Short mmCIF file of C-alpha atoms in Angstrom, two decimals:
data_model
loop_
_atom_site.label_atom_id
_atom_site.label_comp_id
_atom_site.label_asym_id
_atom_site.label_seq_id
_atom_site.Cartn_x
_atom_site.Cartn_y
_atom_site.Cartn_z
CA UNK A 15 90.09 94.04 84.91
CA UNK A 16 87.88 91.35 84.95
CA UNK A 17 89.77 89.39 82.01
CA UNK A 18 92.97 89.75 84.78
CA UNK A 19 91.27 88.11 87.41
CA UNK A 20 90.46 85.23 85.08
CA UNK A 21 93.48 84.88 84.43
CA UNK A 22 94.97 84.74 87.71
CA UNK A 23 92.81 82.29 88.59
CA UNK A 24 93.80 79.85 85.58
CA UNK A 25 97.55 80.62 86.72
CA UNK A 26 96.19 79.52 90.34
CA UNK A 27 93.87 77.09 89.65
CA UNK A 28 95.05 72.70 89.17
CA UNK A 29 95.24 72.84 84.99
CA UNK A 30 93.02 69.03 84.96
CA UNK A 31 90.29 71.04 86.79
CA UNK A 32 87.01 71.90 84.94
CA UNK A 33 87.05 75.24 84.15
CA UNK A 34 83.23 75.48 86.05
CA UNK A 35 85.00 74.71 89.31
CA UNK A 36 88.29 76.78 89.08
CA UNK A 37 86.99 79.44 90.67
CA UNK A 38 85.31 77.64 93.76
CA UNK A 39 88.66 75.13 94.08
CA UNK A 40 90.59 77.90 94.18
CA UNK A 41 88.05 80.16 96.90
CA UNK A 42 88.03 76.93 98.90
CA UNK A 43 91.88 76.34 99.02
CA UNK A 44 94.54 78.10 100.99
CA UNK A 45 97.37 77.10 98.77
CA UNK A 46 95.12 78.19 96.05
CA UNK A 47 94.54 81.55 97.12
CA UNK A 48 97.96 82.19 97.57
CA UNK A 49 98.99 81.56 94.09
CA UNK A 50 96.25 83.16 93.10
CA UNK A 51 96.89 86.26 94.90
CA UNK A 52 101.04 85.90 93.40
CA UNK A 53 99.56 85.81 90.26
CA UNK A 54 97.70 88.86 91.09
CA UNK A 55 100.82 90.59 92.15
CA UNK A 56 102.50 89.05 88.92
CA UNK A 57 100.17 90.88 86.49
CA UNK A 58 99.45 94.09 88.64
CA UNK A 59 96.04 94.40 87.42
CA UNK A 60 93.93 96.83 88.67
CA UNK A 61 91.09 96.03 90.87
CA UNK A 62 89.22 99.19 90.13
CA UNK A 63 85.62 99.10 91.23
CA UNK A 64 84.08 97.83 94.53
CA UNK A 65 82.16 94.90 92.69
CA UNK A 66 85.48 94.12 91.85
CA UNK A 67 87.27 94.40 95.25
CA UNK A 68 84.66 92.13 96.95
CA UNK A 69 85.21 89.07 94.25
CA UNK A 70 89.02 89.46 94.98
CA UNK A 71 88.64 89.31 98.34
CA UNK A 72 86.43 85.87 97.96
CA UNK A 73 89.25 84.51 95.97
CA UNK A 74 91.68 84.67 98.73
CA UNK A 75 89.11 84.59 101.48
CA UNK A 76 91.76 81.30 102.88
CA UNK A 77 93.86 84.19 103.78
CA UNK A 78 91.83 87.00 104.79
CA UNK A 79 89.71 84.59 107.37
CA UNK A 80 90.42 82.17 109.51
CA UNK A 81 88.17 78.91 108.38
CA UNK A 82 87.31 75.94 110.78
CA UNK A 83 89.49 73.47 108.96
CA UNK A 84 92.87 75.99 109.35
CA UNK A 85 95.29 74.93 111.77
CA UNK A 86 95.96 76.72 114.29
CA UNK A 87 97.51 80.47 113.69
CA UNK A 88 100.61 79.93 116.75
CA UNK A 89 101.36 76.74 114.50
CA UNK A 90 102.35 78.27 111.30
CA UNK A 91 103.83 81.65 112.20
CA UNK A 92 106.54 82.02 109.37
CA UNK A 93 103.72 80.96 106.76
CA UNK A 94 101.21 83.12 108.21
CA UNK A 95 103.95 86.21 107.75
CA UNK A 96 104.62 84.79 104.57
CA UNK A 97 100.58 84.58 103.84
CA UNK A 98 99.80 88.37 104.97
CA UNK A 99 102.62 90.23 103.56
CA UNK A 100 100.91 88.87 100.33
CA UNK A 101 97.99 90.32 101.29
CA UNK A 102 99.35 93.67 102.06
CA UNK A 103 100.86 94.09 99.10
CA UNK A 104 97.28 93.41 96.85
CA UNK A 105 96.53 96.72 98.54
CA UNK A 106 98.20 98.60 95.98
CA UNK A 107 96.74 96.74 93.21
CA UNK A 108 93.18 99.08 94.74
CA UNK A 109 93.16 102.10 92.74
CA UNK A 110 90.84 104.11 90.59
CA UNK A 111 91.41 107.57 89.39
CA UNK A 112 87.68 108.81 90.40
CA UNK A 113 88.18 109.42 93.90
CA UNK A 114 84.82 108.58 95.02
CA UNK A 115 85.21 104.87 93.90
CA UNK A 116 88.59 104.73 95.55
CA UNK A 117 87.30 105.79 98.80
CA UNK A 118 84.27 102.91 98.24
CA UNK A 119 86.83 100.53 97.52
CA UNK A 120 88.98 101.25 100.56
CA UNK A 121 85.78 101.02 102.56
CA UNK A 122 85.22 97.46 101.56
CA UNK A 123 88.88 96.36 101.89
CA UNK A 124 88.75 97.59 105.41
CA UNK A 125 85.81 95.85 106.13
CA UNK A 126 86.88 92.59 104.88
CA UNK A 127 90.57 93.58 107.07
CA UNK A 128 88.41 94.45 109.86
CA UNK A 129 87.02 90.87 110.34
CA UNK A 130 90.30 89.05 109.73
CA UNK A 131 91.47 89.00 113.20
CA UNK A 132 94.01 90.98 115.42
CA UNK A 133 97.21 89.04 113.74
CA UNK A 134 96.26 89.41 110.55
CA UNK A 135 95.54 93.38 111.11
CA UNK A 136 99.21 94.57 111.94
CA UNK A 137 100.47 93.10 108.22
CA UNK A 138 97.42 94.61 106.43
CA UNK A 139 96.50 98.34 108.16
CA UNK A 140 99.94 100.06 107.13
CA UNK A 141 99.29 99.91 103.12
CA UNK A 142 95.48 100.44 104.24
CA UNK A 143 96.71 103.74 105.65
CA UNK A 144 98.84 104.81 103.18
CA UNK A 145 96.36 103.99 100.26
CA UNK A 146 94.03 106.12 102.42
CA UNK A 147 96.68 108.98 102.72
CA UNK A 148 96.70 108.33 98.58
CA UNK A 149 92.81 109.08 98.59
CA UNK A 150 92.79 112.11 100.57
CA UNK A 151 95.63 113.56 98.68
CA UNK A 152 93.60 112.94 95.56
CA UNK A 153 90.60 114.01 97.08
CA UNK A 154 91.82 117.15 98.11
CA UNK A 155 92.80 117.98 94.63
CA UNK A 156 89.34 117.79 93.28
CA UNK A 157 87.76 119.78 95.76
CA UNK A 158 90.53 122.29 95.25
CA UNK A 159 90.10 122.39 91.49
CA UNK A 160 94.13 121.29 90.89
CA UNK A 161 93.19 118.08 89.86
CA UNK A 162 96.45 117.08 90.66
CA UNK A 163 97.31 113.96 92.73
CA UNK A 164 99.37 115.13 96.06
CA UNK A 165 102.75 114.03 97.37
CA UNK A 166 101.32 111.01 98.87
CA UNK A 167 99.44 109.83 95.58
CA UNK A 168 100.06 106.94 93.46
CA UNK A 169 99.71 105.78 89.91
CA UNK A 170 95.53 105.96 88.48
CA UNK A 171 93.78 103.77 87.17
CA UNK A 172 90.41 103.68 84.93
CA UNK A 173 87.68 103.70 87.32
CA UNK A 174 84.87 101.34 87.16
CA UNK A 175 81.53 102.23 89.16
CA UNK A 176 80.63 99.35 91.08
CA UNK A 177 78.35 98.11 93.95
CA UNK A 178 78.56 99.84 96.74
CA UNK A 179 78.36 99.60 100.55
CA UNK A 180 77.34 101.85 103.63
CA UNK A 181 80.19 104.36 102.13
CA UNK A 182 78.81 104.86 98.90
CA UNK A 183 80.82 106.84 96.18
CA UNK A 184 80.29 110.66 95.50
CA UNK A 185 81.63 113.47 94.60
CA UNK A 186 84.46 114.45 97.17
CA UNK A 187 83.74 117.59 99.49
CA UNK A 188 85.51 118.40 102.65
CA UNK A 189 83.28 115.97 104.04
CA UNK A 190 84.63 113.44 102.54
CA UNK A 191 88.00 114.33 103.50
CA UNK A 192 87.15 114.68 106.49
CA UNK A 193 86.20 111.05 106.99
CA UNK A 194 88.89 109.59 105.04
CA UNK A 195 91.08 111.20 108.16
CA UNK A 196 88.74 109.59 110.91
CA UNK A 197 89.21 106.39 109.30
CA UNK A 198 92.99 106.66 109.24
CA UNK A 199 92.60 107.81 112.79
CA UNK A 200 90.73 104.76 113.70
CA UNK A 201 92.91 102.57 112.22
CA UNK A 202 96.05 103.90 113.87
CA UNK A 203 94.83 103.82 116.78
CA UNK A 204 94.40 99.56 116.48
CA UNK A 205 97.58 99.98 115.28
CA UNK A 206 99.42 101.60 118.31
CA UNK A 207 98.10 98.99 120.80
CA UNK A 208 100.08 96.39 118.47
CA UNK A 209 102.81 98.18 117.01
CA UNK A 210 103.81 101.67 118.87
CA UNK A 211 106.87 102.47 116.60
CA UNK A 212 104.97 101.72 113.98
CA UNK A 213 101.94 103.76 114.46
CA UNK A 214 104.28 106.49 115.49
CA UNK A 215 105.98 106.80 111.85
CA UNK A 216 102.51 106.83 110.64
CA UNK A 217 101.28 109.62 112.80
CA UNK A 218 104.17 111.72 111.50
CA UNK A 219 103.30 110.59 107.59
CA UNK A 220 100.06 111.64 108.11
CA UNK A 221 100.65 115.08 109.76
CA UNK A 222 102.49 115.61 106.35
CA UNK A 223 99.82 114.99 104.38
CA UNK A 224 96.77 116.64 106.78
CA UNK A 225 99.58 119.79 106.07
CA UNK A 226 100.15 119.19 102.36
CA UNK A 227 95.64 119.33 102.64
CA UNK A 228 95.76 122.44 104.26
CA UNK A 229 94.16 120.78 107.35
CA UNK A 230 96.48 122.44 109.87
CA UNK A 231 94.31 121.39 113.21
CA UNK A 232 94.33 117.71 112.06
CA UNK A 233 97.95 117.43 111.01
CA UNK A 234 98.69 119.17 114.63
CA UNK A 235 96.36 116.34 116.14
CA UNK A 236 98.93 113.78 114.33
CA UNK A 237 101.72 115.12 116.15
CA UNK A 238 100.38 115.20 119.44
CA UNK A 239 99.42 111.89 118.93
CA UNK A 240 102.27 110.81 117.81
#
């Protein structure tokens, strides 16, 4: 995937540039990142490994983090929407078929979200949750010995092993699905406080899947939340 990266960024980056500063004209421009992360969306590469993950997110950092030379958020509101559903949608291009990876590379995309600010969170926790309701499906395959992706999975991808963070990658146990759930937990509960319909369709999508997991306490915990 690294060759697709590349080549987003030549599709991004001005074509009388160097090819030695490409990368830090386009990391340093809003515009940049944007077309970068089109491009992205263009070629639906997979960004399968967490070494990976982290370089994407420094190529459209402009978007993910608000820099001191941005104008004002309340200024730009239909760009900003414009700018995040973007983002949002790169969450699907974070996959990899070994389920430990995908749950390190999830970690690292919601620690990047996590640090983007309030506004920016209500465009890009809804994929974050579903990609997470992807993982645990997956997960709960393994550990079942089906092997099988779930109702809530989505296409695989070949996994690369990467760098990892506080959640590093292992094999998937109950524990592990365990705290895929908090985290989705966690996250709709920002979400609620910002979006209550919103949150509420989640609860319900996730009480599905905590079901379809055989988790029946959890999935009843989703509905009363809900």
């Amino acid at each position: 995937s690294g060759g697709g990266l590349q080549k987003c960024l030549e599709g991004a980056a001005a074509p009388k540039l160097p090819a030695s500063v490409r990368d830090v004209a386009v990391c340093q421009s809003k515009g940049g990142a944007l077309e970068f992360a089109k491009n992205a969306l263009k070629y639906g590469h997979p960004v399968a490994s967490v070494e990976e993950v982290n370089r994407f997110f420094e190529y459209i950092r402009p978007l993910v983090r608000s820099e001191p030379d941005q104008p004002p958020e309340e200024e730009m509101d239909e760009e900003f929407e414009e700018e995040q559903n973007v983002v949002a949608r790169l969450v699907n291009l974070f996959n990899s078929s070994d389920p430990a990876v995908y749950f390190a590379i999830l970690a690292s995309a919601r620690r990047t979200f996590g640090r983007g600010g309030t506004r920016r969170l209500v465009f890009t926790l809804t994929p974050l949750v579903f990609a997470y309701l992807r993982l645990a499906s997956r997960t709960y395959a393994v550990i079942s010995g089906s092997n099988t992706e779930g109702a809530a999975s989505g296409s695989g991808a070949a996994d690369t092993n990467g760098q990892q963070g506080e959640d590093d990658a292992r094999a998937p146990d109950q524990q592990s699905l365990d705290k895929i759930f908090q985290y989705v937990l966690e996250i709709l509960e920002v979400l609620a406080h910002e979006r209550a319909e919103l949150a509420l369709r989640l609860h319900l999508q996730c009480a599905q899947v905590a079901d379809a997991c055989h988790m029946e306490k959890l999935a009843y915990e989703f509905m009363a939340q809900s």
